[in-house]
Amino acid sequence: MQRHFELALESLKADIIKMGSLAEEGIASAIRSLQSRDTALARSVIDRDVEINALETRNDRAVVDLLALQQPVATDLRFILAALKINNDLERIGDHAVNIAESALQYAEREPLSLFVDLPRMSSVTMDMLRNSIDSFIHSDPLKSRSVLVNDDVIDDLNRKIVGDLSAAMRRDPACIDQALELIRVSRNLERVADLATNIAEEVIFIAEAQNVKHNVEKTVPGH
Amino acid sequence: MMSIETFPITQRTAMEVALPDQHAAVRPQPAAKMLARDVNAFFGKTHALRDVNLDVLENNVLAIIGPSGCGKSTFLRCLNRMHEVAGGTAKGTITLDGENIFDLDAVNVRRRIGMVFQKPNPFPTMSIFDNVAAGLRLNGMRNHKILAEVVERCLRRAALWDEVKDSLNKSGASISGGQQQRLCIARTLAVDPEVVLMDEPASALDPISTAKIEELIYQLKTNYTIVIVTHNMQQAARVSDRTAFFYLGEVIEVGETKRLFTTPEKKQTEDYITGRFG
């Protein structure tokens, strides 16, 4: 006899996965709109944020109901607590997609910056982190979660480098300030997305192993 | 020179999620199966229920909670006129599909409104099969094929069939307490009631058996209207659609279980469900 509680948990997980897919698609589309100067795509990212927001509200309510009515314990309790945090993290990722899309709209109005900035690599690593964090949640895979954690420092370094390069470019040529500021904004948003992907991965480890690995990566990732 | 025009972004395939969505459909409010209006109940001079007004919705689980002596079991027994059997009296109106049960034949009322008690009480000298068939036989049914069909259907609905299908001739008292309680539920279902009343149906059972009974209650509401009295607030929260909180013979608050357990309107309800009562 399958408990209706288990069905409710599966339903919550399905909604979180759906939200993860929307958030991931939002970031990918926002970056693509910047890359291709596609203002229609950027606007669609901004418009679709309401879907993520609606899911967040629904998931919040589902978590409250599960906690109040089902008295979950052990893995179930950890899953529900983690789901609440992941829900919030994914909603924030949706907001960062909107921020990047807004920068893409601003950037599309100006001449493209003829300067090498490593946003392509930063975008690629961030997307990998986000994809792997959501996959690790889907498959309850703490090993995959750990692969996300080690990349957070890579993104921090890239962000520092990009901001430094763009600041230097602005000092050299004040005419590029508007474009450079938008790209700095994009870089900072990607850095936040990577932080949130790291949070999601940490929550997956918490669900699977009942272990809090926040602020403690070097002790929990062998060889790091 | 590389501009930002060449981002190597890979696209994730959007996941198609085909799991059931518990929130998607907003179900319409079910119709009322039973209505209690201005119900007062007495044991001699003791005024056990005071002006109780309560709706029992069709294919719904209504949980009645409250401290000992609050009148919850008395109210349950009024619903199928068992209160009178215990020597009590009741005033007011209780309708079943619009008919006042006090105007109907009491035996017929109890056939339409079955009851499951706190302690499992299978007929100890009867087999599992005969326990379930007893009510039908009492009503004159002799056709073994029909009896066998009903027994199987009811044992399946009571989630007991798989456990006893090979031992239907064993004594009803020979199975575990949890199985006995599900046997009693099957026996209640055999006479095809419209409403099932449950008075602390899991309080004498271990946690595994309790979980089975709770899941069973949740599933039975598809076919029956259920009213359950429980001391266990967590159980009420887990199994019911609506909850009524009784105190000193009065209904203090009644409403959707989700709402009552997250944002109760009355301070007495809040104090009781948070354990701050008294």
Coordinates of C-alpha atoms in Angstrom, one line a residue:
Chain A
M1 CA 0.0 0.0 0.0
Q2 CA 1.7 3.3 -1.1
R3 CA 1.2 6.0 1.4
H4 CA -0.5 9.2 0.2
F5 CA 2.3 11.0 2.0
E6 CA 4.8 9.4 -0.4
L7 CA 2.8 10.6 -3.3
A8 CA 2.8 14.1 -1.9
L9 CA 6.6 14.0 -1.5
E10 CA 6.9 12.8 -5.1
S11 CA 4.7 15.6 -6.3
L12 CA 6.8 18.2 -4.4
K13 CA 10.0 16.7 -5.9
A14 CA 8.4 16.9 -9.4
D15 CA 7.6 20.5 -8.9
I16 CA 11.1 21.3 -7.7
I17 CA 12.5 19.5 -10.8
K18 CA 10.2 21.4 -13.0
M19 CA 11.3 24.7 -11.4
G20 CA 14.9 23.7 -11.8
S21 CA 14.4 23.1 -15.5
L22 CA 12.7 26.5 -15.9
A23 CA 15.5 28.2 -13.9
E24 CA 18.2 26.5 -16.0
E25 CA 16.5 27.3 -19.2
G26 CA 16.1 30.9 -18.1
I27 CA 19.8 31.3 -17.4
A28 CA 20.8 29.6 -20.7
S29 CA 18.3 31.7 -22.7
A30 CA 19.4 34.9 -21.0
I31 CA 23.1 34.2 -21.9
R32 CA 22.1 33.3 -25.4
S33 CA 20.1 36.5 -25.8
L34 CA 23.3 38.4 -24.7
Q35 CA 25.4 36.4 -27.1
S36 CA 23.1 36.8 -30.1
R37 CA 21.7 40.3 -29.2
D38 CA 18.3 38.7 -29.4
T39 CA 16.0 41.1 -27.6
A40 CA 12.9 39.0 -28.1
L41 CA 14.5 36.1 -26.4
A42 CA 15.7 38.4 -23.5
R43 CA 12.1 39.6 -23.1
S44 CA 10.7 36.1 -23.0
V45 CA 13.1 35.3 -20.2
I46 CA 11.8 38.2 -18.2
D47 CA 8.2 37.3 -19.0
R48 CA 8.6 33.6 -18.0
D49 CA 9.9 34.5 -14.5
V50 CA 6.3 34.5 -13.3
E51 CA 6.1 30.7 -13.8
I52 CA 9.0 30.1 -11.5
N53 CA 7.5 32.5 -8.9
A54 CA 4.2 30.7 -9.1
L55 CA 5.9 27.4 -8.5
E56 CA 7.9 28.8 -5.6
T57 CA 4.6 29.9 -3.9
R58 CA 3.0 26.5 -4.5
N59 CA 6.0 24.6 -3.2
D60 CA 6.2 26.8 -0.1
R61 CA 2.5 25.9 0.6
A62 CA 3.1 22.2 0.0
V63 CA 6.0 22.2 2.4
V64 CA 4.0 23.9 5.1
D65 CA 1.2 21.4 4.6
L66 CA 3.6 18.4 4.8
L67 CA 5.2 19.7 7.9
A68 CA 2.0 20.5 9.6
L69 CA 0.0 17.5 8.6
Q70 CA 2.4 14.6 8.2
Q71 CA 5.0 15.0 10.9
P72 CA 7.9 13.8 8.7
V73 CA 11.0 12.3 10.2
A74 CA 14.5 11.2 9.2
T75 CA 15.1 11.3 5.4
D76 CA 11.6 12.6 4.7
L77 CA 12.1 15.5 7.1
R78 CA 15.5 16.3 5.6
F79 CA 14.1 16.1 2.1
I80 CA 11.3 18.6 3.0
L81 CA 13.6 21.0 4.8
A82 CA 16.0 20.9 1.8
A83 CA 13.2 21.2 -0.7
L84 CA 12.2 24.5 1.0
K85 CA 15.7 25.9 0.7
I86 CA 16.2 24.6 -2.9
N87 CA 12.8 26.1 -3.8
N88 CA 14.1 29.5 -2.6
D89 CA 17.5 29.1 -4.4
L90 CA 15.8 28.3 -7.7
E91 CA 13.5 31.3 -7.4
R92 CA 16.6 33.4 -6.9
I93 CA 18.3 31.8 -10.0
G94 CA 15.2 32.8 -11.9
D95 CA 15.7 36.4 -10.8
H96 CA 19.3 36.3 -11.9
A97 CA 18.2 35.1 -15.3
V98 CA 15.9 38.2 -15.4
N99 CA 18.9 40.4 -14.4
I100 CA 21.1 39.0 -17.2
A101 CA 18.2 39.3 -19.7
E102 CA 17.9 43.0 -18.7
S103 CA 21.6 43.5 -19.2
A104 CA 21.3 41.8 -22.6
L105 CA 18.6 44.3 -23.6
Q106 CA 20.8 47.2 -22.5
Y107 CA 23.8 45.7 -24.2
A108 CA 22.0 45.1 -27.5
E109 CA 21.4 48.9 -27.8
R110 CA 25.1 49.6 -27.9
E111 CA 28.1 48.6 -30.0
P112 CA 29.5 45.3 -28.9
L113 CA 32.6 45.4 -26.8
S114 CA 35.7 44.4 -28.7
L115 CA 37.6 43.0 -25.8
F116 CA 38.3 39.5 -24.6
V117 CA 36.5 38.7 -21.4
D118 CA 36.1 35.2 -20.3
L119 CA 32.4 35.3 -19.9
P120 CA 32.0 32.3 -22.3
R121 CA 34.0 30.1 -19.9
M122 CA 32.2 31.5 -16.9
S123 CA 28.9 30.9 -18.4
S124 CA 29.8 27.3 -19.4
V125 CA 31.1 26.4 -15.9
T126 CA 28.1 28.0 -14.2
M127 CA 25.7 26.2 -16.5
D128 CA 27.5 22.9 -15.7
M129 CA 27.3 23.6 -12.0
L130 CA 23.6 24.4 -12.2
R131 CA 22.8 21.4 -14.4
N132 CA 24.8 19.0 -12.2
S133 CA 23.2 20.4 -9.0
I134 CA 19.7 19.8 -10.4
D135 CA 20.7 16.4 -11.7
S136 CA 22.1 15.4 -8.3
F137 CA 18.8 16.4 -6.8
I138 CA 16.9 14.4 -9.4
H139 CA 19.0 11.3 -8.8
S140 CA 19.8 11.8 -5.1
D141 CA 23.4 11.7 -6.1
P142 CA 25.8 13.2 -3.5
L143 CA 28.9 12.3 -5.6
K144 CA 27.6 14.6 -8.4
S145 CA 26.8 17.2 -5.8
R146 CA 30.5 17.2 -4.7
S147 CA 31.6 17.8 -8.2
V148 CA 29.6 21.0 -8.1
L149 CA 31.2 22.2 -4.9
V150 CA 34.7 22.2 -6.2
N151 CA 33.8 24.5 -9.1
D152 CA 32.6 27.4 -6.9
D153 CA 36.2 28.7 -6.4
V154 CA 36.8 28.5 -10.2
I155 CA 33.8 30.8 -10.7
D156 CA 34.9 33.2 -8.0
D157 CA 38.3 33.5 -9.6
L158 CA 36.7 34.0 -13.1
N159 CA 34.4 36.7 -11.7
R160 CA 37.3 38.6 -10.1
K161 CA 39.3 38.4 -13.3
I162 CA 36.4 39.5 -15.5
V163 CA 35.6 42.4 -13.3
G164 CA 39.3 43.4 -13.1
D165 CA 39.6 43.2 -16.9
L166 CA 36.5 45.3 -17.5
S167 CA 37.4 47.9 -14.9
A168 CA 40.8 48.3 -16.6
A169 CA 39.1 48.6 -19.9
M170 CA 36.8 51.4 -18.6
R171 CA 39.8 53.3 -17.2
R172 CA 41.5 53.0 -20.6
D173 CA 38.5 53.9 -22.7
P174 CA 35.6 55.7 -20.9
A175 CA 33.5 55.3 -24.0
C176 CA 33.0 51.6 -23.2
I177 CA 31.8 52.2 -19.7
D178 CA 28.1 51.4 -20.4
Q179 CA 28.9 48.1 -22.1
A180 CA 31.5 47.1 -19.6
L181 CA 29.1 47.8 -16.7
E182 CA 26.5 45.6 -18.2
L183 CA 29.0 42.8 -18.6
I184 CA 30.2 43.2 -15.0
R185 CA 26.6 42.9 -14.0
V186 CA 26.3 39.7 -16.0
S187 CA 29.4 38.3 -14.4
R188 CA 28.2 39.1 -10.9
N189 CA 24.8 37.5 -11.6
L190 CA 26.6 34.4 -12.9
E191 CA 28.7 34.3 -9.8
R192 CA 25.5 34.4 -7.7
V193 CA 24.0 31.6 -9.8
A194 CA 27.1 29.5 -9.1
D195 CA 26.7 30.2 -5.4
L196 CA 23.1 29.1 -5.5
A197 CA 23.9 26.0 -7.5
T198 CA 26.5 25.2 -4.7
N199 CA 23.8 25.7 -2.1
I200 CA 21.5 23.2 -4.0
A201 CA 24.3 20.7 -4.2
E202 CA 25.0 21.1 -0.4
E203 CA 21.3 20.4 0.3
V204 CA 21.4 17.2 -1.8
I205 CA 24.3 16.0 0.4
F206 CA 22.3 16.9 3.5
I207 CA 19.3 14.9 2.2
A208 CA 21.4 11.8 1.3
E209 CA 24.0 11.8 4.1
A210 CA 22.5 13.9 6.9
Q211 CA 25.7 15.9 6.7
N212 CA 26.0 19.7 6.7
V213 CA 28.9 20.5 4.4
K214 CA 28.4 24.2 4.2
H215 CA 31.5 26.3 4.8
N216 CA 33.4 23.1 5.1
V217 CA 34.2 22.0 1.6
E218 CA 37.9 21.1 2.1
K219 CA 37.1 18.6 4.8
T220 CA 34.4 16.8 2.8
V221 CA 35.8 16.7 -0.7
P222 CA 38.8 14.4 -0.8
G223 CA 41.8 15.9 -2.5
H224 CA 40.4 19.3 -2.7
Chain B
M1 CA 40.3 38.9 -30.2
M2 CA 37.2 37.3 -28.9
S3 CA 34.0 39.2 -28.1
I4 CA 31.2 37.9 -26.0
E5 CA 29.5 36.8 -29.2
T6 CA 30.7 33.2 -28.9
F7 CA 29.4 31.8 -25.7
P8 CA 29.5 28.0 -25.8
I9 CA 26.3 27.4 -24.0
T10 CA 24.8 24.0 -24.0
Q11 CA 21.1 23.7 -23.6
R12 CA 19.6 21.3 -21.1
T13 CA 16.6 19.4 -22.3
A14 CA 13.6 20.5 -20.3
M15 CA 12.5 17.6 -18.1
E16 CA 9.0 16.3 -18.8
V17 CA 7.6 15.5 -15.4
A18 CA 4.7 13.1 -15.5
L19 CA 4.1 12.7 -11.8
P20 CA 0.7 13.4 -10.4
D21 CA 0.2 17.0 -9.4
Q22 CA -1.5 17.2 -6.0
H23 CA -2.3 20.9 -6.4
A24 CA -3.4 21.1 -10.0
A25 CA -7.1 20.4 -9.6
V26 CA -9.2 22.5 -7.3
R27 CA -12.0 20.2 -6.3
P28 CA -15.4 21.5 -5.8
Q29 CA -16.7 21.4 -2.2
P30 CA -18.5 18.0 -1.8
A31 CA -22.1 17.9 -0.9
A32 CA -23.2 17.4 2.7
K33 CA -24.0 13.7 3.5
M34 CA -25.1 14.4 7.0
L35 CA -26.1 17.5 8.8
A36 CA -26.2 17.9 12.6
R37 CA -28.3 20.9 13.8
D38 CA -28.7 22.0 17.4
V39 CA -27.8 18.6 18.7
N40 CA -27.9 18.3 22.4
A41 CA -27.1 14.9 24.1
F42 CA -27.6 13.8 27.7
F43 CA -26.6 11.0 30.0
G44 CA -29.2 11.4 32.7
K45 CA -28.6 14.9 34.0
T46 CA -25.2 15.2 32.4
H47 CA -25.4 17.5 29.4
A48 CA -22.8 15.9 27.1
L49 CA -23.3 17.9 23.9
R50 CA -24.5 21.5 23.6
D51 CA -26.0 22.9 20.4
V52 CA -23.7 21.1 18.1
N53 CA -24.0 22.1 14.4
L54 CA -21.8 20.2 12.1
D55 CA -21.8 19.2 8.4
V56 CA -20.4 15.8 7.3
L57 CA -19.4 16.1 3.7
E58 CA -19.8 13.2 1.2
N59 CA -16.7 11.1 0.4
N60 CA -14.7 13.1 2.9
V61 CA -13.0 12.3 6.1
L62 CA -14.1 14.4 9.1
A63 CA -11.9 14.0 12.2
I64 CA -13.2 14.9 15.6
I65 CA -10.6 15.9 18.1
G66 CA -10.7 17.2 21.6
P67 CA -9.6 16.3 25.2
S68 CA -11.2 13.5 27.1
G69 CA -14.8 14.1 28.1
C70 CA -15.3 16.8 25.3
G71 CA -18.2 14.8 23.8
K72 CA -16.5 13.6 20.6
S73 CA -17.4 9.9 21.1
T74 CA -20.9 10.9 22.2
F75 CA -21.4 12.9 19.0
L76 CA -20.1 10.0 16.9
R77 CA -22.6 7.7 18.6
C78 CA -25.4 10.1 18.0
L79 CA -24.7 9.9 14.3
N80 CA -26.0 6.3 14.1
R81 CA -28.2 6.4 17.1
M82 CA -25.9 4.2 19.2
H83 CA -26.1 6.9 21.9
E84 CA -29.6 5.7 22.7
V85 CA -28.3 2.1 23.1
A86 CA -26.0 3.3 25.8
G87 CA -29.0 4.8 27.7
G88 CA -28.5 8.4 26.6
T89 CA -31.0 10.8 25.0
A90 CA -30.5 13.3 22.2
K91 CA -32.4 16.4 20.9
G92 CA -32.0 18.3 17.7
T93 CA -31.8 17.1 14.1
I94 CA -29.4 14.9 12.4
T95 CA -30.1 14.2 8.7
L96 CA -28.8 11.6 6.4
D97 CA -29.3 12.6 2.8
G98 CA -31.9 15.0 4.0
E99 CA -33.9 12.6 6.2
N100 CA -33.9 13.0 9.9
I101 CA -32.4 9.8 11.4
F102 CA -34.6 10.1 14.4
D103 CA -37.6 9.6 12.2
L104 CA -36.0 6.4 10.6
D105 CA -35.8 2.9 11.9
A106 CA -32.7 2.8 14.1
V107 CA -31.6 -0.6 12.8
N108 CA -31.8 0.7 9.2
V109 CA -29.8 3.8 10.3
R110 CA -27.1 1.6 11.7
R111 CA -26.9 -0.5 8.5
R112 CA -26.5 2.7 6.5
I113 CA -24.0 4.2 9.0
G114 CA -21.5 1.5 10.0
M115 CA -19.2 1.7 13.0
V116 CA -15.7 0.6 13.8
F117 CA -14.7 0.5 17.5
Q118 CA -11.5 1.2 19.4
K119 CA -10.7 -2.4 20.1
P120 CA -10.9 -4.9 17.3
N121 CA -13.8 -7.1 18.0
P122 CA -14.1 -9.9 15.5
F123 CA -16.5 -12.7 16.3
P124 CA -14.0 -15.1 18.0
T125 CA -15.8 -18.3 17.1
M126 CA -16.2 -17.4 13.4
S127 CA -13.7 -17.8 10.6
I128 CA -12.3 -14.8 8.7
F129 CA -14.8 -15.5 5.9
D130 CA -17.8 -15.8 8.2
N131 CA -16.9 -12.6 10.1
V132 CA -17.2 -10.6 6.9
A133 CA -20.2 -12.5 5.7
A134 CA -22.0 -12.3 9.1
G135 CA -24.0 -9.1 8.4
L136 CA -25.1 -10.3 5.0
R137 CA -26.3 -13.6 6.3
L138 CA -28.2 -11.8 9.0
N139 CA -30.0 -10.0 6.3
G140 CA -30.9 -13.3 4.6
M141 CA -28.2 -13.7 2.0
R142 CA -27.5 -17.4 1.4
N143 CA -26.0 -17.5 -2.1
H144 CA -22.4 -18.6 -1.5
K145 CA -21.1 -17.2 -4.8
I146 CA -22.4 -13.7 -4.0
L147 CA -21.2 -14.0 -0.4
A148 CA -17.7 -15.0 -1.6
E149 CA -17.6 -12.1 -4.0
V150 CA -18.6 -9.6 -1.3
V151 CA -16.1 -11.1 1.2
E152 CA -13.3 -10.8 -1.3
R153 CA -14.3 -7.2 -2.3
C154 CA -14.6 -6.1 1.2
L155 CA -11.3 -7.7 2.3
R156 CA -9.6 -6.0 -0.7
R157 CA -11.1 -2.7 0.2
A158 CA -9.9 -3.2 3.8
A159 CA -6.4 -3.9 2.4
L160 CA -6.4 -7.3 4.0
W161 CA -7.1 -9.7 1.1
D162 CA -3.5 -10.4 0.2
E163 CA -2.7 -11.3 3.8
V164 CA -5.6 -13.7 4.5
K165 CA -6.8 -15.0 1.1
D166 CA -5.2 -18.4 1.8
S167 CA -6.5 -18.7 5.3
L168 CA -10.1 -17.6 5.1
N169 CA -11.2 -20.5 7.2
K170 CA -9.0 -19.6 10.1
S171 CA -10.5 -18.0 13.2
G172 CA -11.0 -14.3 13.0
A173 CA -9.3 -14.1 16.4
S174 CA -6.1 -15.9 15.2
I175 CA -4.7 -12.9 13.2
S176 CA -2.8 -9.9 14.6
G177 CA -4.5 -7.0 16.2
G178 CA -4.0 -4.8 13.2
Q179 CA -5.4 -7.4 10.9
Q180 CA -8.3 -7.9 13.2
Q181 CA -9.1 -4.2 13.0
R182 CA -9.0 -4.3 9.2
L183 CA -11.2 -7.4 9.4
C184 CA -13.7 -5.4 11.4
I185 CA -13.6 -2.7 8.8
A186 CA -14.2 -5.3 6.1
R187 CA -17.2 -6.6 8.2
T188 CA -18.6 -3.1 8.4
L189 CA -18.2 -2.6 4.6
A190 CA -19.9 -5.9 3.8
V191 CA -23.4 -4.5 4.5
D192 CA -22.6 -1.6 2.1
P193 CA -22.9 1.4 4.5
E194 CA -22.9 4.9 3.2
V195 CA -21.1 6.4 6.2
V196 CA -18.4 4.7 8.3
L197 CA -17.9 6.0 11.9
M198 CA -14.6 5.1 13.5
D199 CA -14.0 5.6 17.2
E200 CA -10.3 5.6 17.9
P201 CA -9.7 2.8 15.4
A202 CA -5.9 2.7 15.7
S203 CA -5.4 3.5 19.4
A204 CA -4.9 -0.1 20.3
L205 CA -2.5 -0.8 17.5
D206 CA 1.3 -0.7 16.9
P207 CA 2.7 2.0 14.6
I208 CA 2.9 -0.3 11.5
S209 CA -0.7 -1.4 11.9
T210 CA -1.7 2.2 12.6
A211 CA -0.1 3.4 9.4
K212 CA -2.0 0.8 7.4
I213 CA -5.3 1.8 9.0
E214 CA -4.6 5.4 8.3
E215 CA -3.8 4.8 4.7
L216 CA -6.9 2.6 4.5
I217 CA -9.0 5.5 5.8
Y218 CA -7.6 7.8 3.2
Q219 CA -8.4 5.3 0.4
L220 CA -11.9 4.4 1.7
K221 CA -13.2 7.9 1.3
T222 CA -13.4 7.3 -2.4
N223 CA -16.4 5.1 -1.7
Y224 CA -17.6 6.1 1.7
T225 CA -18.1 9.1 3.9
I226 CA -16.0 8.7 7.1
V227 CA -16.1 10.3 10.5
I228 CA -13.2 9.4 12.8
V229 CA -12.8 10.3 16.5
T230 CA -9.2 10.3 17.6
H231 CA -7.1 11.4 20.6
N232 CA -4.2 11.6 18.3
M233 CA -4.0 15.0 16.7
Q234 CA -1.3 14.0 14.3
Q235 CA -3.5 11.2 13.1
A236 CA -6.3 13.6 12.5
A237 CA -3.9 15.8 10.5
R238 CA -2.7 12.9 8.4
V239 CA -6.0 11.3 7.5
S240 CA -8.7 13.9 7.4
D241 CA -10.0 16.5 5.0
R242 CA -11.9 18.4 7.7
T243 CA -11.4 18.6 11.4
A244 CA -13.7 19.6 14.2
F245 CA -12.4 20.6 17.6
F246 CA -14.7 19.8 20.5
Y247 CA -14.4 21.1 24.0
L248 CA -16.9 20.7 26.9
G249 CA -19.5 19.4 24.6
E250 CA -19.3 22.3 22.1
V251 CA -17.8 22.6 18.7
I252 CA -15.2 25.2 19.1
E253 CA -13.9 25.2 15.6
V254 CA -14.4 23.2 12.4
G255 CA -12.8 23.6 9.0
E256 CA -10.4 22.2 6.4
T257 CA -7.7 20.2 8.2
K258 CA -4.9 22.1 6.4
R259 CA -6.3 25.4 7.6
L260 CA -7.1 24.3 11.1
F261 CA -3.6 22.8 11.7
T262 CA -1.7 25.8 10.2
T263 CA -3.9 28.8 11.0
P264 CA -6.6 28.0 13.6
E265 CA -9.0 30.8 14.1
K266 CA -9.8 30.2 17.8
K267 CA -7.2 30.5 20.6
Q268 CA -8.6 27.3 22.3
T269 CA -7.9 25.3 19.1
E270 CA -4.4 26.8 18.8
D271 CA -3.7 25.9 22.5
Y272 CA -5.0 22.4 22.1
I273 CA -3.2 21.5 18.9
T274 CA 0.1 23.0 20.2
G275 CA -0.2 21.2 23.5
R276 CA -0.6 24.3 25.6
F277 CA -4.1 23.4 26.7
G278 CA -5.3 23.9 30.2

